[in-house]
Coordinates of C-alpha atoms in Angstrom, one line a residue:
Chain N
M23 CA 21.9 6.0 13.2
S24 CA 20.9 3.2 10.3
R25 CA 17.6 2.7 9.8
R26 CA 18.1 -0.8 11.3
A27 CA 20.1 0.4 14.4
A28 CA 16.7 2.6 14.9
F29 CA 14.6 -0.2 14.7
R30 CA 16.8 -2.1 17.4
A31 CA 16.3 0.7 19.5
G32 CA 13.0 0.6 19.2
L33 CA 12.8 -2.9 19.8
V34 CA 14.6 -2.1 23.3
L35 CA 12.0 0.5 23.9
L36 CA 9.3 -1.8 24.0
V37 CA 10.8 -4.8 26.0
P38 CA 9.4 -3.6 29.2
L39 CA 5.9 -2.9 27.9
L40 CA 5.7 -6.8 25.8
L41 CA 7.5 -7.9 29.5
F42 CA 4.6 -6.3 31.6
V43 CA 2.1 -7.9 29.4
L44 CA 3.8 -11.3 29.6
L45 CA 4.3 -11.3 33.4
A46 CA 0.5 -9.1 34.0
Y47 CA -1.5 -10.8 31.5
G48 CA -0.1 -13.5 29.9
I49 CA 0.6 -16.0 32.6
P50 CA -2.1 -15.7 34.8
F51 CA -4.3 -15.9 31.9
F52 CA -2.6 -19.0 31.0
G53 CA -3.0 -20.2 34.6
V54 CA -7.0 -19.3 33.7
V55 CA -6.7 -21.6 30.7
E56 CA -5.5 -24.4 32.7
W57 CA -7.4 -24.5 36.1
S58 CA -10.4 -24.8 33.1
V59 CA -9.5 -28.4 31.7
T60 CA -7.6 -29.6 35.1
E61 CA -10.1 -28.9 37.8
P62 CA -11.4 -30.5 39.0
T63 CA -9.9 -33.5 36.7
F64 CA -8.2 -33.4 33.3
G65 CA -10.4 -32.6 30.0
F66 CA -13.0 -30.4 28.8
T67 CA -15.8 -31.0 30.9
Q68 CA -16.1 -27.7 32.5
Y69 CA -16.4 -26.7 28.5
V70 CA -19.4 -29.3 28.1
R71 CA -21.2 -28.0 31.3
L72 CA -20.3 -24.0 29.9
T73 CA -23.6 -25.4 27.0
Q74 CA -25.8 -27.1 28.9
D75 CA -25.8 -25.7 32.4
P76 CA -29.6 -23.1 32.5
L77 CA -27.5 -20.9 35.2
V78 CA -24.6 -20.1 33.2
L79 CA -26.5 -20.1 29.8
S80 CA -29.2 -17.2 30.7
V81 CA -26.5 -15.3 33.0
F82 CA -24.4 -15.2 29.3
V83 CA -27.5 -14.1 27.4
R84 CA -28.2 -11.6 30.1
T85 CA -25.1 -10.3 30.0
F86 CA -25.6 -9.7 26.1
R87 CA -28.7 -8.1 26.8
I88 CA -27.7 -5.7 28.9
C89 CA -24.6 -4.9 27.3
A90 CA -26.3 -4.3 23.9
V91 CA -28.8 -2.0 25.5
V92 CA -25.8 -0.5 27.5
T93 CA -23.8 0.1 24.1
V94 CA -26.9 1.3 22.1
C95 CA -27.7 4.5 24.9
A96 CA -24.1 4.8 25.8
V97 CA -23.2 5.9 22.0
V98 CA -26.0 7.6 21.6
G99 CA -25.5 10.0 24.7
A100 CA -21.9 9.7 23.5
Y101 CA -22.9 10.8 20.1
A102 CA -25.0 14.0 21.1
I103 CA -21.9 15.0 23.8
A104 CA -19.3 14.4 21.5
Y105 CA -21.1 16.3 18.8
L106 CA -21.1 20.0 21.2
W107 CA -17.2 18.5 22.6
V108 CA -16.3 19.3 18.7
R109 CA -18.8 21.4 16.5
G110 CA -20.4 23.9 19.5
T111 CA -19.5 27.3 21.0
P112 CA -16.7 27.5 22.9
L113 CA -18.8 27.6 25.7
Q114 CA -20.6 24.5 25.2
R115 CA -17.2 22.8 24.0
N116 CA -15.6 23.9 27.7
I117 CA -18.6 22.5 29.2
A118 CA -19.0 19.2 27.4
E119 CA -15.5 18.9 28.1
F120 CA -15.4 18.7 32.2
C121 CA -18.7 16.6 31.7
I122 CA -16.8 14.2 30.1
L123 CA -13.5 14.4 32.6
V124 CA -14.9 14.8 35.7
P125 CA -16.4 11.2 35.7
F126 CA -13.0 10.0 35.5
W127 CA -12.0 11.6 38.5
I128 CA -15.0 9.7 40.8
S129 CA -14.5 5.8 41.9
V130 CA -16.7 3.5 40.1
L131 CA -17.8 2.2 43.4
T132 CA -18.8 5.7 44.6
R133 CA -20.9 6.1 41.3
A134 CA -23.0 3.1 42.2
F135 CA -24.3 3.8 44.9
G136 CA -24.6 7.6 44.0
W137 CA -27.1 6.3 41.7
L138 CA -28.5 3.7 44.9
A139 CA -29.2 6.6 46.7
L140 CA -31.1 8.4 43.3
L141 CA -32.7 5.4 42.5
S142 CA -33.7 3.2 45.5
S143 CA -37.2 2.8 46.9
R144 CA -36.6 5.6 49.3
G145 CA -34.1 7.4 47.0
L146 CA -34.1 11.2 45.7
I147 CA -36.6 10.3 42.6
N148 CA -39.0 7.8 43.7
T149 CA -39.5 10.4 47.0
W150 CA -40.2 13.5 44.1
L151 CA -42.6 11.0 41.9
Q152 CA -44.4 10.3 45.3
S153 CA -44.8 14.4 46.5
I154 CA -45.7 15.1 43.1
G155 CA -48.1 12.5 43.0
F156 CA -47.1 11.0 39.8
V157 CA -47.1 7.2 41.4
S158 CA -48.3 6.1 44.6
E159 CA -46.4 3.6 45.5
P160 CA -42.2 3.4 44.8
L161 CA -41.5 1.9 41.3
T162 CA -38.6 -0.3 41.5
L163 CA -35.9 1.2 39.5
V164 CA -32.9 -0.8 41.1
R165 CA -32.3 -4.3 42.1
N166 CA -33.0 -5.3 38.5
E167 CA -31.8 -5.0 35.4
F168 CA -32.8 -1.3 34.7
G169 CA -30.9 0.5 37.9
V170 CA -27.8 -2.4 35.6
I171 CA -28.5 -0.9 32.6
V172 CA -28.3 3.0 33.9
G173 CA -25.1 2.6 36.0
M174 CA -23.1 1.0 33.3
T175 CA -24.1 3.4 30.7
H176 CA -23.4 6.5 33.1
F177 CA -20.2 4.5 33.7
L178 CA -19.0 3.9 29.7
L179 CA -20.5 6.9 28.2
P180 CA -17.3 9.0 28.5
Y181 CA -15.6 6.3 27.2
A182 CA -17.9 6.4 23.7
V183 CA -17.2 10.0 23.5
F184 CA -13.3 9.9 22.1
P185 CA -13.2 7.8 19.7
I186 CA -16.5 9.3 18.2
A187 CA -14.8 12.8 18.5
S188 CA -12.0 11.7 16.7
A189 CA -13.9 11.1 14.0
M190 CA -16.4 14.1 13.8
R191 CA -12.8 16.3 14.1
N192 CA -11.4 14.4 11.0
L193 CA -14.4 15.0 8.9
D194 CA -13.3 18.0 6.7
D195 CA -15.8 21.0 6.8
R196 CA -15.9 21.7 3.1
V197 CA -17.7 18.6 2.7
L198 CA -20.5 19.7 4.9
M199 CA -20.2 23.2 3.6
A200 CA -20.7 21.2 0.2
A201 CA -24.0 19.7 1.1
R202 CA -25.5 23.1 2.8
G203 CA -24.2 24.8 -1.1
L204 CA -25.6 22.1 -3.0
G205 CA -29.1 23.4 -1.3
A206 CA -29.4 20.8 2.0
R207 CA -30.9 22.2 5.0
R208 CA -29.1 21.3 8.4
S209 CA -30.6 18.2 9.9
R210 CA -30.6 16.8 6.0
V211 CA -27.3 17.5 6.2
F212 CA -26.9 15.9 9.3
W213 CA -28.2 12.7 8.7
T214 CA -26.5 11.8 5.1
V215 CA -23.8 13.1 6.0
F216 CA -22.3 13.8 9.2
V217 CA -23.8 10.4 10.5
P218 CA -22.7 8.2 7.6
M219 CA -19.2 10.6 7.4
T220 CA -18.6 9.6 11.5
A221 CA -20.1 6.1 11.6
S222 CA -16.5 4.8 11.7
G223 CA -16.4 6.4 15.0
V224 CA -20.1 5.2 16.1
L225 CA -18.4 1.7 15.5
G226 CA -14.9 2.2 17.2
A227 CA -17.5 3.1 20.2
A228 CA -19.8 0.8 20.2
L229 CA -16.9 -1.4 20.1
I230 CA -15.1 -0.5 23.3
V231 CA -18.3 -0.2 25.3
F232 CA -19.5 -3.6 24.5
V233 CA -16.5 -5.2 24.9
F234 CA -15.9 -3.1 28.1
A235 CA -19.2 -3.9 29.7
L236 CA -18.7 -7.7 28.9
G237 CA -16.8 -7.8 32.0
F238 CA -18.6 -5.5 34.2
F239 CA -18.3 -6.0 38.3
V240 CA -19.0 -3.7 40.4
T241 CA -22.2 -2.0 39.3
P242 CA -24.0 -5.0 38.1
A243 CA -23.1 -6.4 41.2
I244 CA -24.7 -3.4 43.5
L245 CA -27.3 -1.7 41.7
G246 CA -28.3 -5.8 40.3
G247 CA -28.7 -6.3 43.8
G248 CA -27.8 -10.3 43.3
R249 CA -31.0 -10.8 40.8
S250 CA -29.8 -9.4 37.7
V251 CA -26.4 -11.2 37.8
M252 CA -24.0 -10.6 35.0
I253 CA -21.0 -13.0 33.8
A254 CA -18.3 -11.4 35.7
E255 CA -20.3 -11.9 38.8
L256 CA -20.9 -15.1 38.1
V257 CA -17.8 -16.1 37.4
Y258 CA -16.8 -14.6 40.8
L259 CA -19.7 -16.8 42.9
R260 CA -18.1 -20.1 41.3
M261 CA -14.9 -19.2 42.2
F262 CA -14.8 -17.8 45.7
Q263 CA -18.3 -19.0 47.1
S264 CA -19.1 -22.3 44.7
I265 CA -15.4 -23.3 44.9
D266 CA -16.1 -24.2 41.8
W267 CA -12.5 -22.8 40.1
G268 CA -13.1 -25.0 36.7
L269 CA -16.4 -23.5 35.1
G270 CA -15.3 -20.3 36.4
A271 CA -11.9 -20.3 34.7
A272 CA -13.8 -22.1 32.1
M273 CA -16.0 -19.3 31.9
S274 CA -13.7 -16.3 31.7
V275 CA -11.7 -18.0 28.7
A276 CA -15.0 -18.1 26.8
L277 CA -15.6 -14.6 27.5
L278 CA -12.6 -14.2 26.3
L279 CA -12.6 -15.5 23.0
I280 CA -16.0 -14.8 22.4
V281 CA -14.5 -10.2 23.1
G282 CA -11.6 -11.8 20.6
L283 CA -13.8 -13.2 18.0
L284 CA -16.4 -9.6 18.1
A285 CA -13.0 -7.4 17.8
A286 CA -10.8 -9.5 15.5
L287 CA -15.1 -9.3 13.1
M288 CA -15.1 -5.5 13.8
F289 CA -11.7 -4.7 12.5
R290 CA -11.7 -7.3 9.6
F291 CA -14.9 -5.6 8.1
L292 CA -15.7 -2.3 9.6
K293 CA -12.4 -0.6 10.2
P294 CA -13.7 1.3 13.2
A295 CA -11.9 5.2 13.6
G296 CA -9.9 6.3 16.8
L297 CA -9.2 2.6 17.1
V298 CA -6.8 1.8 14.2
R299 CA -5.5 4.5 11.9
Chain P
M2 CA -33.6 29.9 -5.3
S3 CA -32.9 31.2 -8.7
K4 CA -35.2 29.8 -11.5
R5 CA -33.4 26.4 -13.1
G6 CA -31.3 27.4 -15.9
A7 CA -31.8 30.4 -15.9
A8 CA -28.1 32.7 -15.7
A9 CA -28.6 35.1 -11.9
S10 CA -26.4 38.1 -12.3
L11 CA -24.2 39.1 -8.9
T12 CA -23.9 43.0 -7.5
V13 CA -21.2 43.6 -4.4
R14 CA -21.7 46.4 -3.0
G15 CA -19.1 48.2 -0.6
V16 CA -18.3 44.6 1.2
S17 CA -15.9 44.4 3.8
K18 CA -14.8 41.5 5.8
R19 CA -12.8 41.8 9.2
F20 CA -11.8 38.9 11.3
G21 CA -10.8 40.4 14.6
S22 CA -8.5 43.1 13.5
F23 CA -8.0 41.5 10.7
S24 CA -9.3 42.8 7.7
A25 CA -9.5 40.7 5.0
L26 CA -11.8 42.3 2.9
N27 CA -12.0 46.1 2.6
D28 CA -15.0 47.6 0.4
I29 CA -15.0 46.1 -2.6
S30 CA -17.8 46.9 -4.7
L31 CA -17.9 44.7 -8.4
D32 CA -20.6 43.4 -10.8
I33 CA -21.2 40.4 -12.4
A34 CA -23.5 39.9 -15.5
R35 CA -25.5 37.0 -16.2
G36 CA -23.4 34.5 -17.8
E37 CA -20.0 35.8 -17.0
F38 CA -16.9 34.0 -16.5
L39 CA -15.7 36.0 -13.8
T40 CA -12.2 35.2 -11.9
L41 CA -10.8 36.7 -8.7
L42 CA -7.1 36.4 -9.0
G43 CA -4.9 37.1 -6.1
P44 CA -2.1 35.6 -4.4
S45 CA -2.8 34.1 -1.6
G46 CA -4.2 35.9 1.7
S47 CA -5.3 38.5 -0.9
G48 CA -9.1 38.0 -0.4
K49 CA -10.4 36.4 -2.9
T50 CA -11.6 32.7 -1.2
T51 CA -13.2 35.2 1.4
L52 CA -15.3 37.0 -1.4
L53 CA -16.3 33.5 -2.7
L54 CA -17.5 32.1 0.1
I55 CA -19.3 35.5 1.1
L56 CA -21.4 35.1 -2.3
A57 CA -22.0 31.3 -1.4
G58 CA -22.9 32.1 1.8
F59 CA -21.0 30.5 4.1
E60 CA -19.4 33.9 5.5
A61 CA -21.6 36.9 6.1
P62 CA -19.5 40.5 5.1
T63 CA -19.5 42.3 8.1
E64 CA -20.3 45.8 5.9
G65 CA -21.9 45.7 2.6
R66 CA -24.7 44.0 0.2
L67 CA -24.9 41.1 -1.9
L68 CA -27.8 41.2 -4.6
S69 CA -28.4 38.8 -7.2
D70 CA -30.4 40.2 -10.1
D71 CA -31.6 42.8 -8.6
R72 CA -32.7 41.3 -5.0
D73 CA -31.0 41.8 -1.7
I74 CA -29.5 38.4 -0.8
T75 CA -26.7 39.1 1.9
E76 CA -28.9 37.3 4.5
L77 CA -29.8 34.3 2.7
P78 CA -28.2 30.8 3.8
A79 CA -26.0 29.3 1.6
E80 CA -28.4 26.5 1.0
T81 CA -31.4 28.9 -0.2
R82 CA -28.4 30.2 -2.6
S83 CA -27.9 27.4 -3.9
Y84 CA -24.7 28.2 -5.9
G85 CA -22.9 25.3 -7.4
M86 CA -19.9 25.2 -5.8
V87 CA -16.8 23.1 -6.4
F88 CA -14.0 23.4 -3.6
Q89 CA -10.4 22.7 -3.3
G90 CA -9.8 19.1 -2.8
Y91 CA -13.3 18.7 -4.6
A92 CA -15.4 18.0 -1.3
L93 CA -17.0 14.9 -2.3
F94 CA -19.1 12.8 -0.3
P95 CA -17.0 9.5 0.5
H96 CA -19.6 7.3 1.4
M97 CA -22.1 7.5 -1.8
S98 CA -20.9 6.5 -5.4
V99 CA -20.1 9.0 -8.4
E100 CA -23.4 8.7 -9.1
S101 CA -25.2 9.2 -5.8
N102 CA -22.4 12.5 -5.5
I103 CA -24.3 13.5 -8.2
A104 CA -27.8 12.7 -7.5
F105 CA -27.5 14.4 -4.0
P106 CA -28.2 17.9 -4.8
L107 CA -31.4 16.8 -7.0
Q108 CA -32.7 14.5 -4.0
V109 CA -32.5 17.4 -1.9
R110 CA -34.9 19.3 -4.5
H111 CA -37.1 16.6 -4.2
T112 CA -36.5 16.0 -7.6
A113 CA -38.9 13.0 -9.2
P114 CA -36.4 9.5 -9.6
A115 CA -36.9 9.5 -13.4
E116 CA -36.1 12.9 -14.2
I117 CA -33.0 12.4 -11.2
K118 CA -31.8 9.2 -13.3
R119 CA -32.1 11.1 -16.4
R120 CA -30.0 14.3 -15.7
V121 CA -27.2 12.1 -13.5
G122 CA -27.0 9.8 -16.0
E123 CA -26.8 13.2 -19.0
M124 CA -24.4 15.1 -16.7
I125 CA -22.1 11.7 -16.5
E126 CA -22.0 11.1 -20.4
R127 CA -21.4 15.3 -20.7
V128 CA -18.3 14.8 -17.8
G129 CA -17.1 11.9 -19.4
L130 CA -17.4 9.5 -16.5
R131 CA -19.7 7.2 -18.9
G132 CA -18.9 3.3 -16.4
H133 CA -17.6 4.7 -13.3
E134 CA -21.0 5.5 -11.8
K135 CA -20.9 2.9 -8.8
K136 CA -17.8 3.7 -8.2
L137 CA -16.6 5.9 -4.4
P138 CA -14.6 8.6 -4.8
A139 CA -11.5 7.1 -3.6
K140 CA -11.5 4.6 -6.0
L141 CA -10.9 7.6 -9.0
S142 CA -7.8 9.9 -10.4
G143 CA -7.4 13.4 -9.5
G144 CA -9.2 14.3 -13.0
Q145 CA -12.5 12.2 -12.4
Q146 CA -12.7 13.0 -8.8
Q147 CA -12.5 16.8 -10.1
R148 CA -15.5 15.9 -13.0
V149 CA -17.5 14.0 -10.4
A150 CA -17.6 17.9 -8.7
L151 CA -18.5 19.4 -11.9
A152 CA -21.2 17.1 -12.4
R153 CA -22.9 17.9 -9.0
A154 CA -22.2 21.7 -8.8
L155 CA -24.0 21.9 -12.2
V156 CA -27.0 18.7 -12.4
F157 CA -29.3 21.5 -10.6
E158 CA -28.6 24.2 -13.5
P159 CA -27.9 26.7 -11.0
G160 CA -27.8 30.5 -11.6
V161 CA -24.1 31.0 -10.6
L162 CA -21.5 28.1 -10.3
L163 CA -18.4 29.3 -7.9
L164 CA -15.5 27.5 -8.0
D165 CA -12.3 27.9 -5.6
E166 CA -9.1 26.9 -7.0
P167 CA -9.9 23.4 -8.7
F168 CA -7.5 22.9 -10.1
S169 CA -4.5 23.1 -7.6
A170 CA -4.2 19.5 -7.0
L171 CA -3.7 18.9 -10.8
D172 CA -0.7 18.3 -12.7
K173 CA -0.1 20.5 -16.2
N174 CA -1.7 18.4 -18.5
L175 CA -4.7 17.4 -16.6
R176 CA -5.0 20.8 -15.6
E177 CA -5.0 22.6 -18.8
Q178 CA -7.4 19.7 -19.9
M179 CA -9.7 20.4 -17.5
Q180 CA -9.6 24.1 -17.7
A181 CA -10.7 23.7 -21.7
E182 CA -13.6 21.1 -19.7
V183 CA -14.5 24.3 -17.9
K184 CA -14.3 26.6 -20.5
R185 CA -16.5 24.4 -22.9
L186 CA -19.2 24.0 -19.8
H187 CA -19.3 27.7 -19.2
Q188 CA -20.2 27.7 -23.2
E189 CA -22.5 24.7 -23.0
T190 CA -24.4 25.9 -19.4
G191 CA -24.8 29.7 -20.3
T192 CA -24.7 30.0 -15.9
T193 CA -22.4 32.5 -14.1
F194 CA -19.1 31.4 -13.2
V195 CA -17.0 32.7 -10.2
F196 CA -13.7 30.9 -10.3
V197 CA -10.9 31.8 -8.1
T198 CA -7.1 31.1 -8.7
H199 CA -3.6 32.4 -7.6
D200 CA -2.8 31.2 -11.4
Q201 CA -2.7 34.3 -13.7
S202 CA -2.1 32.0 -16.9
E203 CA -5.4 30.1 -15.7
A204 CA -7.0 33.8 -14.9
L205 CA -6.4 35.4 -18.3
A206 CA -7.5 31.8 -20.4
L207 CA -11.0 31.4 -19.1
S208 CA -12.4 34.5 -17.8
T209 CA -14.1 36.7 -19.8
R210 CA -13.0 39.3 -16.9
V211 CA -10.4 39.1 -14.7
A212 CA -10.6 40.6 -10.5
I213 CA -7.5 41.3 -9.3
F214 CA -7.2 41.4 -5.0
D215 CA -4.1 42.1 -3.1
H216 CA -4.3 42.3 0.5
G217 CA -7.9 42.9 1.0
R218 CA -8.6 45.3 -1.9
L219 CA -9.5 45.1 -5.5
Q220 CA -6.8 46.1 -7.2
Q221 CA -8.3 46.0 -11.1
I222 CA -11.2 44.4 -12.8
G223 CA -11.5 44.1 -16.9
R224 CA -11.1 41.9 -20.0
P225 CA -7.9 39.7 -19.9
D226 CA -6.5 41.9 -22.4
E227 CA -7.3 44.9 -20.7
V228 CA -5.6 43.7 -17.1
Y229 CA -2.3 42.5 -18.8
E230 CA -1.7 45.2 -21.6
R231 CA -3.1 48.5 -19.3
P232 CA -2.7 47.4 -15.3
E233 CA -3.3 50.4 -13.2
N234 CA -1.0 50.0 -10.6
R235 CA 2.4 48.0 -10.1
F236 CA 1.0 45.5 -8.3
V237 CA -1.2 44.2 -11.1
A238 CA 1.4 44.6 -14.2
E239 CA 4.1 42.5 -11.9
F240 CA 1.0 39.7 -10.7
L241 CA -0.3 39.4 -14.6
G242 CA 3.8 38.4 -15.8
E243 CA 6.7 39.3 -16.4
I244 CA 7.2 43.4 -17.1
N245 CA 9.8 45.8 -17.3
L246 CA 9.6 48.7 -15.2
L247 CA 12.0 51.9 -16.0
P248 CA 11.7 54.5 -12.8
L249 CA 11.7 57.6 -14.8
Q250 CA 12.7 61.8 -13.4
D251 CA 11.5 65.0 -14.7
L252 CA 8.1 64.3 -15.5
R253 CA 6.2 66.0 -17.9
V254 CA 2.8 65.9 -20.1
E255 CA 2.1 68.4 -23.0
S256 CA 0.4 68.5 -26.1
G257 CA -1.5 64.7 -25.3
V258 CA 2.2 62.9 -24.5
A259 CA 3.8 62.4 -21.1
S260 CA 7.3 62.0 -20.6
G261 CA 10.2 61.5 -18.6
M262 CA 13.8 61.3 -18.3
F263 CA 15.3 57.6 -17.7
E264 CA 19.3 57.8 -17.8
D265 CA 20.5 59.8 -20.3
R266 CA 17.2 59.1 -22.9
R267 CA 13.6 61.1 -22.5
L268 CA 11.2 57.8 -23.4
T269 CA 7.3 59.0 -23.9
V270 CA 3.7 57.3 -23.3
P271 CA 0.4 58.7 -24.4
A272 CA -0.3 60.8 -21.9
E273 CA -4.0 58.9 -21.5
A274 CA -1.7 55.9 -20.4
A275 CA 0.0 58.5 -16.8
N276 CA -1.9 57.2 -14.7
G277 CA -2.1 59.4 -11.6
A278 CA 1.4 61.0 -10.9
G279 CA 3.1 57.5 -10.9
A280 CA 6.6 57.8 -12.6
I281 CA 7.3 54.2 -13.5
L282 CA 7.2 52.9 -17.3
A283 CA 5.9 49.3 -17.3
I284 CA 6.1 47.9 -20.6
R285 CA 5.9 43.9 -20.9
P286 CA 9.3 41.9 -22.6
E287 CA 7.0 40.7 -25.6
H288 CA 6.6 44.6 -26.8
L289 CA 10.2 45.4 -27.3
G290 CA 12.1 45.5 -30.4
I291 CA 16.0 44.6 -30.5
A292 CA 18.4 45.7 -33.3
A293 CA 22.4 45.8 -33.1
N294 CA 24.6 48.6 -33.8
T295 CA 22.5 50.8 -36.2
P296 CA 21.7 54.4 -34.8
A297 CA 19.0 54.7 -32.3
P298 CA 15.6 54.5 -34.0
Q299 CA 14.4 57.9 -34.7
S300 CA 9.9 57.4 -33.6
G301 CA 9.5 56.0 -30.2
N302 CA 11.6 55.1 -27.6
A303 CA 14.6 53.3 -27.8
I304 CA 17.7 52.5 -24.8
R305 CA 20.9 50.9 -24.9
A306 CA 21.5 48.2 -23.2
A307 CA 23.8 44.7 -23.1
L308 CA 23.3 41.9 -23.2
D309 CA 23.6 40.0 -19.7
D310 CA 22.1 36.0 -20.9
V311 CA 19.8 34.4 -23.1
V312 CA 17.1 32.3 -22.2
Y313 CA 16.1 29.8 -24.6
Q314 CA 12.5 28.5 -24.1
G315 CA 11.7 26.6 -27.1
G316 CA 9.6 28.8 -29.4
I317 CA 10.6 31.9 -27.7
T318 CA 13.9 33.3 -26.5
R319 CA 14.5 35.8 -23.8
L320 CA 17.1 38.3 -23.3
K321 CA 18.2 39.3 -20.2
L322 CA 20.0 43.3 -20.8
R323 CA 21.5 45.7 -18.2
T324 CA 21.4 49.3 -19.7
A325 CA 24.5 51.5 -18.5
G326 CA 22.6 52.8 -15.1
G327 CA 22.4 48.8 -14.5
A328 CA 18.7 48.5 -14.8
P329 CA 17.7 44.9 -15.9
I330 CA 16.1 44.9 -19.0
T331 CA 13.5 41.6 -20.4
L332 CA 13.2 41.0 -23.8
S333 CA 11.3 38.1 -25.7
L334 CA 11.9 36.8 -29.3
A335 CA 11.2 34.1 -31.7
S336 CA 14.0 31.9 -31.2
G337 CA 14.3 32.4 -35.2
Q338 CA 14.8 36.1 -34.5
A339 CA 16.8 35.8 -32.0
A340 CA 19.3 33.4 -33.7
S341 CA 20.8 35.9 -36.4
L342 CA 20.3 38.9 -33.9
L343 CA 22.6 36.9 -31.4
Q344 CA 25.7 36.8 -34.0
S345 CA 26.5 40.6 -33.6
G346 CA 27.8 40.8 -30.1
G347 CA 25.6 44.4 -29.2
P348 CA 25.2 46.4 -27.5
F349 CA 22.1 46.7 -28.8
W350 CA 19.2 49.3 -29.2
I351 CA 15.6 48.2 -27.2
H352 CA 13.0 50.2 -28.6
W353 CA 9.5 50.3 -28.9
P354 CA 6.1 51.7 -29.8
T355 CA 5.7 54.9 -27.7
D356 CA 1.8 53.6 -27.1
Q357 CA 2.9 50.3 -25.6
G358 CA 4.5 51.7 -22.8
R359 CA 2.0 52.7 -19.9
L360 CA 3.1 54.8 -16.5
L361 CA 2.2 53.7 -12.9
P362 CA 1.7 54.8 -10.0
A363 CA 2.8 52.7 -6.7
P364 CA 0.2 49.8 -5.5
K365 CA -3.1 50.9 -3.4
S366 CA -2.1 49.7 -0.1

């Protein structure tokens, strides 16, 4: 087969994927864009409302704050797990791998209710804290931002492990040996060589977690208990409770633009590992 | 940790290394003198790199001890031994500039910033990297990266510098240039160098002594001319360069002379060159003389051979010959000499002084 023919065959194989993306994402997205400029009347009024409505603005700010905290927590945790998975003893590797994969088998809903059971005022943690006399009144661990952050971090952490582990696997062992041979103790090798050399994996993981977190719906809806509403939940409320389709659509489009911008900046300047080769 | 600037000696005593059932090193003992340039030479899988990693402290020997300046260092981790090391592929820190790479071992030792600046500058000057200080390793050529690796390994004046096939990625010209540079750095610093390579000409050109490995065993150790001229077994003889091997029958040793029959001629070697019970006479191509048509020379050894092929190599010409019994003989001559000789078509007498030959045993396995 000539190169040209091979190229054409490759295109043919791609067609189903392109069609799927167009049907499942492209067309609905343009539908949403259309609502945002036609509901209830034609124009950009909904986008103007976005920048002025104090509720919408506060939800955007809260969403970014929660996502930032979740990203930091998930990436730090994932770094430690990835380290064990890639560089641990065979036993540590097996345990780490098991712990990374198991969460993927459990639905997001189940996990959110699991956290509810643990964190609620009569949940396991509060009961235990009270029984040892550490606190007299139950702590508010859920139906607030704290609960949302715990649940989201837990859900997103495994996704952060993969790009970090990939960066760690690509690292040439000889560079670490060189650092030790030059007299650096293990902690020094870790902080001055290992961490900087895996930074691209960390950035890749951070991007995945942050973007994923921006659109979270189930976890904040259950663990936030309506008190720490995030963008996705607000979109849902606008569309299905206030029947304010235009604003909901405008929020969706704005969110997508922000995510796209962030991703573009990151790819342009930082070349995160595990996402680009 | 060795004192700054003082070359260290190393002693390897009965070191073995096994990976599972695979024996990578088998009972190695050798002494590396202070300021020596010792090359560990062997084919891949011979155990030379394993021994280097054990010397560096990255691998622990399964058996045996290591001493440095008569102190037992077997249990010392690599970062405490702190020998300079240059890796295959250089292993530079890709996220640090040339300057920061070279400064790393000094920063680790908490050297004063002014002193770091001075010594890094000096080292950059010495390896000819002025003007490249701020570049990242990826922006440098192979030869320049090599120089950074050397500078980084020498800047803290380690007692021992270990080099693991540092030139394997370089082309021939650059390789020779870097060899000269490493030799110069050895002379200037006076540090003990331990160099791993599979390239015999590199080993012979650089080292004060060469240790030849095969199958995890030390086959021979000695000065380059010793191991080349007086190989102790067939492996060493063949690994160090082309050599003619003539099987001898009916071996006799009498009055300081060993002799044996090769085809229809009795060939002799000095008895001290008769190593063990071997029955192979080894002789390098450049030690052979050739004469056309004349009667057999009276002194020394001579055999009759017919010309098979002529390989012109510039300064020298290689002649491929074959004896009456079919044994191949290779001989090298200055090209001028070869031209006049080849006027006559042969057959030829191949001859050599009796003291140039060696009797070899089969290789240790």
